[in-house]
Amino acid sequence: MKYKAVIFDLFGTLIPNFSEKEYRQIMGDVAINLLAPPEPFWEQWMATFTESILGISPDNEDKITRICRTLGVSPEQNKIVQTCGVLFDYEARSMVPRPEAAEVLSTIQQKGYKTGLISDCSSNTPILWENTGLKSFFEVTIFSCAVGIKKPDPCIYHMALEKLKVKPRDCLYIGDGSSYELTGALKVGMHPVWIRIPDEREDNFRIDEEDWDGPVISSLKEVLDLLQ
């Protein structure tokens, strides 16, 4: 076997990214409901993105409360709780695996490869992950908000490698290129591959996307070709 393990990113890889247009519209509606100005609210939301995915801001209620305080607005507590529900429901609707994801992951398992997941995400994601139907295909799952580390920090890759008990050179990494994840994987000695879905480039919500000149695939099914 050329590799012994495959580590996947989540958003933009196993699950399509949020539509940036739709996400901004949701956040605009949320701001209005909280009596906050939409554009400054969005700017504050994005400015505290890193705090969310590192678990510094433990949940949306905490984050929204602090943003409102920064913007000088004081919505009633029930409005904040209602807003958290709206955001949770939106993420739940959006967190649907690609149609081929389960089949591809099942085949990888059957071929004897170890599988891991590394996701830069906030506190709702580990909860919603339980209902995606993908959990059983993974031996190791690492969520940045739970471990306090995000890509491309080498520690988050090494954490997954150690849990899988594989060396970097024996591991394939598949991601959509957010958070400089591919360069991060390459620097620790893994074999990163950019998954670039042709119809998903124009309206995708991505953070710190990198320019990548390494291997590229256009569908999850192509991962199986890399394991031949």
Coordinates of C-alpha atoms in Angstrom, one line a residue:
M1 CA 0.0 0.0 0.0
K2 CA 1.3 3.4 -1.0
Y3 CA -0.4 5.0 2.1
K4 CA -1.6 3.7 5.4
A5 CA -4.1 6.4 6.3
V6 CA -6.2 9.2 4.8
I7 CA -7.0 12.3 6.8
F8 CA -9.9 14.5 5.6
D9 CA -10.9 18.0 6.1
L10 CA -14.7 18.5 6.7
F11 CA -16.2 21.7 5.2
G12 CA -15.6 22.0 1.5
T13 CA -14.4 18.4 1.4
L14 CA -16.8 15.9 2.9
I15 CA -19.5 18.5 3.2
P16 CA -20.0 21.5 0.9
N17 CA -19.0 24.9 2.3
F18 CA -21.7 27.4 3.3
S19 CA -22.9 29.7 0.5
E20 CA -21.3 33.0 1.4
K21 CA -24.3 34.9 0.0
E22 CA -26.7 32.9 2.0
Y23 CA -24.6 33.0 5.1
R24 CA -24.3 36.8 5.0
Q25 CA -28.0 37.1 4.5
I26 CA -28.6 34.9 7.6
M27 CA -26.2 37.0 9.6
G28 CA -27.9 40.2 8.4
D29 CA -31.3 39.0 9.5
V30 CA -29.7 37.9 12.8
A31 CA -28.3 41.4 13.3
I32 CA -31.6 43.1 12.7
N33 CA -33.3 40.8 15.1
L34 CA -30.7 41.8 17.7
L35 CA -31.2 45.5 16.9
A36 CA -27.6 45.6 15.7
P37 CA -26.4 47.3 12.5
P38 CA -25.9 44.4 10.0
E39 CA -22.5 45.4 8.5
P40 CA -20.7 46.1 11.7
F41 CA -22.2 43.0 13.2
W42 CA -20.8 40.9 10.3
E43 CA -17.4 42.6 10.7
Q44 CA -17.3 41.7 14.4
W45 CA -18.5 38.2 13.7
M46 CA -15.7 37.6 11.3
A47 CA -13.1 39.4 13.5
T48 CA -13.9 36.9 16.3
F49 CA -13.9 33.8 13.9
T50 CA -10.6 32.6 15.3
E51 CA -11.8 32.8 18.8
S52 CA -14.8 30.6 17.9
I53 CA -12.7 27.9 16.2
L54 CA -10.2 27.8 19.0
G55 CA -12.9 27.4 21.6
I56 CA -12.0 30.7 23.3
S57 CA -15.6 31.8 22.7
P58 CA -17.3 28.6 23.9
D59 CA -20.6 29.0 22.1
N60 CA -22.6 31.4 20.0
E61 CA -24.5 32.8 23.0
D62 CA -21.2 34.0 24.5
K63 CA -20.0 35.3 21.1
I64 CA -23.2 37.2 20.3
T65 CA -23.4 38.7 23.8
R66 CA -19.9 40.1 23.5
I67 CA -20.4 41.4 19.9
C68 CA -23.6 43.2 21.0
R69 CA -21.7 44.7 23.9
T70 CA -19.0 45.9 21.5
L71 CA -21.6 47.5 19.2
G72 CA -23.4 49.1 22.1
V73 CA -26.7 47.3 21.7
S74 CA -28.5 45.4 24.5
P75 CA -31.0 42.9 23.1
E76 CA -33.2 40.9 25.5
Q77 CA -31.7 37.5 26.5
N78 CA -34.5 35.7 24.8
K79 CA -33.5 37.4 21.5
I80 CA -30.0 36.1 21.9
V81 CA -31.2 32.6 22.6
Q82 CA -33.5 32.7 19.7
T83 CA -30.7 33.9 17.4
C84 CA -28.5 30.9 18.6
G85 CA -31.3 28.6 17.6
V86 CA -31.6 30.2 14.1
L87 CA -27.8 29.8 13.6
F88 CA -27.8 26.2 14.8
D89 CA -30.7 25.3 12.5
Y90 CA -28.9 26.9 9.6
E91 CA -25.8 24.9 10.2
A92 CA -27.8 21.7 10.6
R93 CA -29.5 22.3 7.3
S94 CA -26.1 23.0 5.6
M95 CA -24.2 20.1 7.2
V96 CA -25.2 17.5 4.7
P97 CA -22.5 15.1 3.3
R98 CA -21.7 14.9 -0.3
P99 CA -23.8 12.1 -1.9
E100 CA -20.8 10.0 -2.6
A101 CA -19.1 10.6 0.8
A102 CA -20.3 7.5 2.7
E103 CA -19.6 5.2 -0.3
V104 CA -16.1 6.5 -0.7
L105 CA -15.3 6.3 3.0
S106 CA -16.7 2.8 3.3
T107 CA -14.5 1.7 0.4
I108 CA -11.4 3.2 2.0
Q109 CA -12.2 1.4 5.2
Q110 CA -12.7 -1.9 3.4
K111 CA -9.4 -1.5 1.7
G112 CA -7.7 -1.4 5.1
Y113 CA -6.8 2.2 5.3
K114 CA -7.0 4.2 8.6
T115 CA -9.1 7.3 8.5
G116 CA -9.0 10.6 10.3
L117 CA -10.8 13.9 10.3
I118 CA -9.4 17.4 11.2
S119 CA -11.8 20.3 11.1
D120 CA -11.4 23.9 12.0
C121 CA -14.9 24.6 13.4
S122 CA -16.9 26.2 16.2
S123 CA -18.9 24.5 19.0
N124 CA -22.0 23.5 16.9
T125 CA -20.0 21.3 14.5
P126 CA -19.1 18.4 16.9
I127 CA -22.8 18.3 17.9
L128 CA -24.1 18.2 14.4
W129 CA -21.3 15.8 13.3
E130 CA -23.2 13.1 15.2
N131 CA -26.1 13.2 12.8
T132 CA -24.2 13.3 9.5
G133 CA -23.9 9.5 9.2
L134 CA -20.2 9.7 8.7
K135 CA -18.9 9.2 12.3
S136 CA -18.6 5.4 12.0
F137 CA -16.2 5.7 9.1
F138 CA -13.5 7.5 11.2
E139 CA -11.1 6.2 13.8
V140 CA -10.0 9.7 14.8
T141 CA -11.9 13.0 14.7
I142 CA -10.2 16.3 15.8
F143 CA -12.2 19.5 16.1
S144 CA -10.2 22.7 16.6
C145 CA -12.7 24.1 19.1
A146 CA -12.3 21.1 21.3
V147 CA -8.4 21.0 21.3
G148 CA -7.7 24.7 21.1
I149 CA -5.5 24.3 18.0
K150 CA -6.3 25.1 14.4
K151 CA -4.8 24.5 11.0
P152 CA -2.1 25.0 9.8
D153 CA -0.5 24.6 13.3
P154 CA 1.7 21.4 13.0
C155 CA 0.4 20.2 16.4
I156 CA -3.1 19.5 15.1
Y157 CA -1.7 17.3 12.3
H158 CA 0.6 15.5 14.6
M159 CA -2.2 14.9 17.1
A160 CA -4.2 13.0 14.4
L161 CA -1.1 11.1 13.2
E162 CA -0.2 10.0 16.7
K163 CA -3.8 8.8 17.4
L164 CA -3.8 6.9 14.1
K165 CA -0.3 5.5 14.8
V166 CA 1.0 6.4 11.3
K167 CA 4.0 8.4 10.1
P168 CA 3.4 11.6 8.1
R169 CA 4.9 10.1 4.9
D170 CA 2.3 7.3 5.1
C171 CA -0.7 9.6 5.2
L172 CA -2.7 11.3 2.5
Y173 CA -4.4 14.5 3.4
I174 CA -7.6 15.7 1.5
G175 CA -8.8 19.3 1.9
D176 CA -10.3 22.3 0.1
G177 CA -7.4 24.6 0.9
S178 CA -9.0 26.7 3.7
S179 CA -6.8 27.8 6.6
Y180 CA -3.6 27.1 4.6
E181 CA -4.3 23.4 5.5
L182 CA -2.5 21.9 2.5
T183 CA 0.7 23.8 3.1
G184 CA 0.4 22.9 6.8
A185 CA 0.0 19.2 5.9
L186 CA 3.0 19.3 3.5
K187 CA 5.2 20.9 6.1
V188 CA 4.7 18.0 8.5
G189 CA 5.5 15.5 5.8
M190 CA 2.1 14.4 4.7
H191 CA 0.8 14.1 1.1
P192 CA -1.8 16.8 0.7
V193 CA -4.3 16.9 -2.2
W194 CA -6.6 19.8 -3.0
I195 CA -10.2 18.9 -3.7
R196 CA -11.6 21.5 -6.0
I197 CA -15.2 20.9 -6.9
P198 CA -15.8 22.8 -10.2
D199 CA -19.3 24.1 -9.5
E200 CA -18.5 25.3 -6.0
R201 CA -15.9 28.0 -6.5
E202 CA -17.9 31.2 -6.9
D203 CA -20.1 31.4 -3.8
N204 CA -18.2 29.5 -1.1
F205 CA -17.5 30.7 2.4
R206 CA -13.8 30.1 2.9
I207 CA -11.2 31.4 5.4
D208 CA -7.6 32.0 4.5
E209 CA -7.7 30.0 1.3
E210 CA -4.3 29.4 -0.2
D211 CA -2.9 29.2 -3.7
W212 CA -2.0 25.6 -4.3
D213 CA 0.2 24.2 -7.1
G214 CA 0.2 20.6 -5.9
P215 CA -2.0 17.6 -6.7
V216 CA -5.7 18.4 -7.4
I217 CA -8.8 16.3 -7.6
S218 CA -12.3 17.3 -8.6
S219 CA -14.4 14.8 -6.6
L220 CA -14.3 12.6 -3.6
K221 CA -14.4 9.5 -5.8
E222 CA -11.0 10.4 -7.1
V223 CA -9.5 9.8 -3.7
L224 CA -9.9 6.1 -4.5
D225 CA -7.8 6.5 -7.6
L226 CA -5.0 7.9 -5.4
L227 CA -5.0 4.8 -3.3
Q228 CA -4.5 2.4 -6.2

